[in-house]
Structures are given as C-alpha cells and as structure tokens.
C-alpha cells in the first residue's frame, strides 16, 4: 500500500476548514482515488452541506473530522476486526464519542473510512457517477458520527430522509427513491462501529 497522500498529524498538510467549524483531515492511501485536491473539495462540500441542513453546532468552536480514502482490502480488514464481518463494505464510521442526533459536536468527531473498489462497483451498478456516490457516502458516514443511525426502520427512514434532503441541496438525486441504494442485511448500506 502506498504512503498516504495526507496525514492527519502532518504539519505540511494542516486540516482544511469547512464552513460550520469542521476541520477536515483527508488521508488518501490508495492510488486509485485520483487527484487529492478534487477529493478534498468533494468531501468538504458534502460536510458543509450536512452542517447546513442539520444546523449542527460545534461545542468548542471547531471539530476535527478525519476521512480516509482507501482500498477494499483495508476496509475488509477493519470490517472483520471491528464488526466481525468478513467482507469489504463501502463506508465505515468510527465515532470518537456516542452522540445523539442534533447534539453539539465535540472537538474530535471521529473517522470515516471509504473503500474505493466497493464505491466504484456500486456506482457502476446503480448507474450513478462515482463522485455522486462518494458524496452520498461522506454524508452518510458523517451523519453516523453525529449520532444518526439506521438500527430501526424508523431511524433508517429519518436518516434516509435527511440524507435525501442534503443530497438534493447538492443537486444529487435521491438514491433511495430511485432504488439505487438498498438496505443490506444489517439494515443499512453502510456500517457504524
């Protein structure tokens, strides 16, 4: 695996501030992701949209969020280690704190880890652009870190409705209405650890 393009602790690549008080730390450790600046802009746009739509506030002025763009093998290993699922998935969320939806965000929010191969395959199968699907997964992963979940049908419906509103604000079609993203056997299409 290549060295990450950006490291959270690297002074040469400080966090990118996002509107709403989020300091975004993007790490890319797979060559398949393409231009780091383009991926960072996409992630920042998605995070800003979540902050805008949810009206979330930060508890201490700013909040650090780490997003790792990696490969299927890395996500497979994390999914096996943390969830006991011996397969890759599209996105994993590792919250630093257990929050309730709408609660003020702490100084450290957590990590979102996304698998390139799974994202590419799902986007192709659904007839979506890679960037639209990646944006959806960043939104979905961020909502998990901020306390939303899809453990019950009621929670899933609420979370999906919020995701849909956020994505529509970005000009991205509702992936649930069009049947592009379906809940898996765990009750959702992504995983929160």
mmCIF file of C-alpha atoms in Angstrom, residues 15-128:
data_model
loop_
_atom_site.group_PDB
_atom_site.id
_atom_site.type_symbol
_atom_site.label_atom_id
_atom_site.label_comp_id
_atom_site.label_asym_id
_atom_site.label_seq_id
_atom_site.Cartn_x
_atom_site.Cartn_y
_atom_site.Cartn_z
ATOM 1 C CA UNK A 15 -6.706 20.477 8.376
ATOM 2 C CA UNK A 16 -8.900 22.167 5.808
ATOM 3 C CA UNK A 17 -11.521 24.338 7.498
ATOM 4 C CA UNK A 18 -15.073 23.681 6.339
ATOM 5 C CA UNK A 19 -17.935 26.127 6.842
ATOM 6 C CA UNK A 20 -19.609 25.296 10.126
ATOM 7 C CA UNK A 21 -16.497 24.811 12.230
ATOM 8 C CA UNK A 22 -15.285 21.451 10.914
ATOM 9 C CA UNK A 23 -11.549 20.879 10.414
ATOM 10 C CA UNK A 24 -11.343 18.199 7.715
ATOM 11 C CA UNK A 25 -8.339 15.878 7.675
ATOM 12 C CA UNK A 26 -8.245 13.872 4.456
ATOM 13 C CA UNK A 27 -5.918 10.900 4.065
ATOM 14 C CA UNK A 28 -5.613 9.016 0.788
ATOM 15 C CA UNK A 29 -3.748 5.725 0.868
ATOM 16 C CA UNK A 30 -4.714 4.223 -2.480
ATOM 17 C CA UNK A 31 -3.549 5.449 -5.871
ATOM 18 C CA UNK A 32 -6.997 4.782 -7.337
ATOM 19 C CA UNK A 33 -8.597 7.855 -5.772
ATOM 20 C CA UNK A 34 -7.090 10.321 -8.241
ATOM 21 C CA UNK A 35 -6.410 13.974 -7.504
ATOM 22 C CA UNK A 36 -6.275 14.679 -3.748
ATOM 23 C CA UNK A 37 -7.438 18.289 -4.138
ATOM 24 C CA UNK A 38 -10.535 17.163 -6.044
ATOM 25 C CA UNK A 39 -11.398 14.561 -3.392
ATOM 26 C CA UNK A 40 -10.833 17.065 -0.600
ATOM 27 C CA UNK A 41 -13.138 19.590 -2.289
ATOM 28 C CA UNK A 42 -15.836 16.921 -2.699
ATOM 29 C CA UNK A 43 -15.565 15.873 0.964
ATOM 30 C CA UNK A 44 -15.606 19.494 2.178
ATOM 31 C CA UNK A 45 -18.688 20.237 0.064
ATOM 32 C CA UNK A 46 -20.511 17.186 1.468
ATOM 33 C CA UNK A 47 -19.573 18.013 5.074
ATOM 34 C CA UNK A 48 -20.613 21.660 4.670
ATOM 35 C CA UNK A 49 -23.967 20.516 3.269
ATOM 36 C CA UNK A 50 -24.544 18.268 6.306
ATOM 37 C CA UNK A 51 -23.714 21.121 8.673
ATOM 38 C CA UNK A 52 -26.037 23.470 6.786
ATOM 39 C CA UNK A 53 -29.004 21.083 6.556
ATOM 40 C CA UNK A 54 -28.774 19.711 10.099
ATOM 41 C CA UNK A 55 -27.820 23.055 11.678
ATOM 42 C CA UNK A 56 -25.342 21.186 13.839
ATOM 43 C CA UNK A 57 -23.104 23.280 16.071
ATOM 44 C CA UNK A 58 -19.666 22.602 17.453
ATOM 45 C CA UNK A 59 -19.262 22.561 21.232
ATOM 46 C CA UNK A 60 -15.811 24.148 21.341
ATOM 47 C CA UNK A 61 -15.609 26.339 18.251
ATOM 48 C CA UNK A 62 -14.186 23.706 15.939
ATOM 49 C CA UNK A 63 -14.431 19.981 15.417
ATOM 50 C CA UNK A 64 -11.894 17.672 13.787
ATOM 51 C CA UNK A 65 -13.142 15.090 11.258
ATOM 52 C CA UNK A 66 -10.884 12.511 9.617
ATOM 53 C CA UNK A 67 -11.782 10.922 6.277
ATOM 54 C CA UNK A 68 -9.626 8.063 4.978
ATOM 55 C CA UNK A 69 -9.965 7.113 1.313
ATOM 56 C CA UNK A 70 -8.501 3.642 0.973
ATOM 57 C CA UNK A 71 -8.869 0.290 -0.773
ATOM 58 C CA UNK A 72 -11.161 -2.715 -0.320
ATOM 59 C CA UNK A 73 -8.510 -4.740 1.474
ATOM 60 C CA UNK A 74 -8.060 -2.164 4.231
ATOM 61 C CA UNK A 75 -11.803 -1.751 4.752
ATOM 62 C CA UNK A 76 -12.263 -5.531 4.677
ATOM 63 C CA UNK A 77 -9.714 -5.911 7.487
ATOM 64 C CA UNK A 78 -11.352 -3.130 9.538
ATOM 65 C CA UNK A 79 -14.820 -4.575 8.971
ATOM 66 C CA UNK A 80 -13.618 -8.004 10.117
ATOM 67 C CA UNK A 81 -11.796 -6.590 13.147
ATOM 68 C CA UNK A 82 -14.463 -4.185 14.408
ATOM 69 C CA UNK A 83 -17.714 -5.706 13.198
ATOM 70 C CA UNK A 84 -16.952 -9.389 12.715
ATOM 71 C CA UNK A 85 -17.984 -9.129 9.036
ATOM 72 C CA UNK A 86 -15.525 -10.881 6.739
ATOM 73 C CA UNK A 87 -16.114 -8.701 3.679
ATOM 74 C CA UNK A 88 -15.385 -5.193 2.496
ATOM 75 C CA UNK A 89 -18.102 -2.567 2.731
ATOM 76 C CA UNK A 90 -18.379 0.875 1.211
ATOM 77 C CA UNK A 91 -18.025 3.053 4.314
ATOM 78 C CA UNK A 92 -17.200 2.595 7.985
ATOM 79 C CA UNK A 93 -17.686 5.262 10.634
ATOM 80 C CA UNK A 94 -15.655 5.291 13.847
ATOM 81 C CA UNK A 95 -17.168 7.889 16.209
ATOM 82 C CA UNK A 96 -14.913 9.342 18.881
ATOM 83 C CA UNK A 97 -17.982 9.823 21.105
ATOM 84 C CA UNK A 98 -21.509 8.452 21.175
ATOM 85 C CA UNK A 99 -23.718 11.387 20.252
ATOM 86 C CA UNK A 100 -27.436 11.849 19.911
ATOM 87 C CA UNK A 101 -28.703 13.369 16.645
ATOM 88 C CA UNK A 102 -28.529 17.148 16.857
ATOM 89 C CA UNK A 103 -26.145 17.210 19.816
ATOM 90 C CA UNK A 104 -23.280 19.725 19.659
ATOM 91 C CA UNK A 105 -20.204 18.236 18.015
ATOM 92 C CA UNK A 106 -17.148 17.640 20.227
ATOM 93 C CA UNK A 107 -13.619 18.831 19.351
ATOM 94 C CA UNK A 108 -12.878 15.364 17.853
ATOM 95 C CA UNK A 109 -15.730 13.800 15.861
ATOM 96 C CA UNK A 110 -14.156 10.592 14.547
ATOM 97 C CA UNK A 111 -13.115 8.824 11.360
ATOM 98 C CA UNK A 112 -14.868 7.890 8.135
ATOM 99 C CA UNK A 113 -13.136 5.173 6.093
ATOM 100 C CA UNK A 114 -14.237 4.559 2.488
ATOM 101 C CA UNK A 115 -13.270 1.698 0.133
ATOM 102 C CA UNK A 116 -12.584 2.725 -3.465
ATOM 103 C CA UNK A 117 -13.384 -0.598 -5.126
ATOM 104 C CA UNK A 118 -16.750 -1.022 -3.407
ATOM 105 C CA UNK A 119 -17.720 2.578 -4.183
ATOM 106 C CA UNK A 120 -16.751 2.196 -7.853
ATOM 107 C CA UNK A 121 -18.647 -1.102 -8.214
ATOM 108 C CA UNK A 122 -21.783 0.234 -6.518
ATOM 109 C CA UNK A 123 -21.760 3.437 -8.571
ATOM 110 C CA UNK A 124 -21.447 1.485 -11.816
ATOM 111 C CA UNK A 125 -24.176 -0.987 -10.848
ATOM 112 C CA UNK A 126 -26.523 1.847 -9.864
ATOM 113 C CA UNK A 127 -25.808 3.993 -12.924
ATOM 114 C CA UNK A 128 -24.558 6.846 -10.752
#
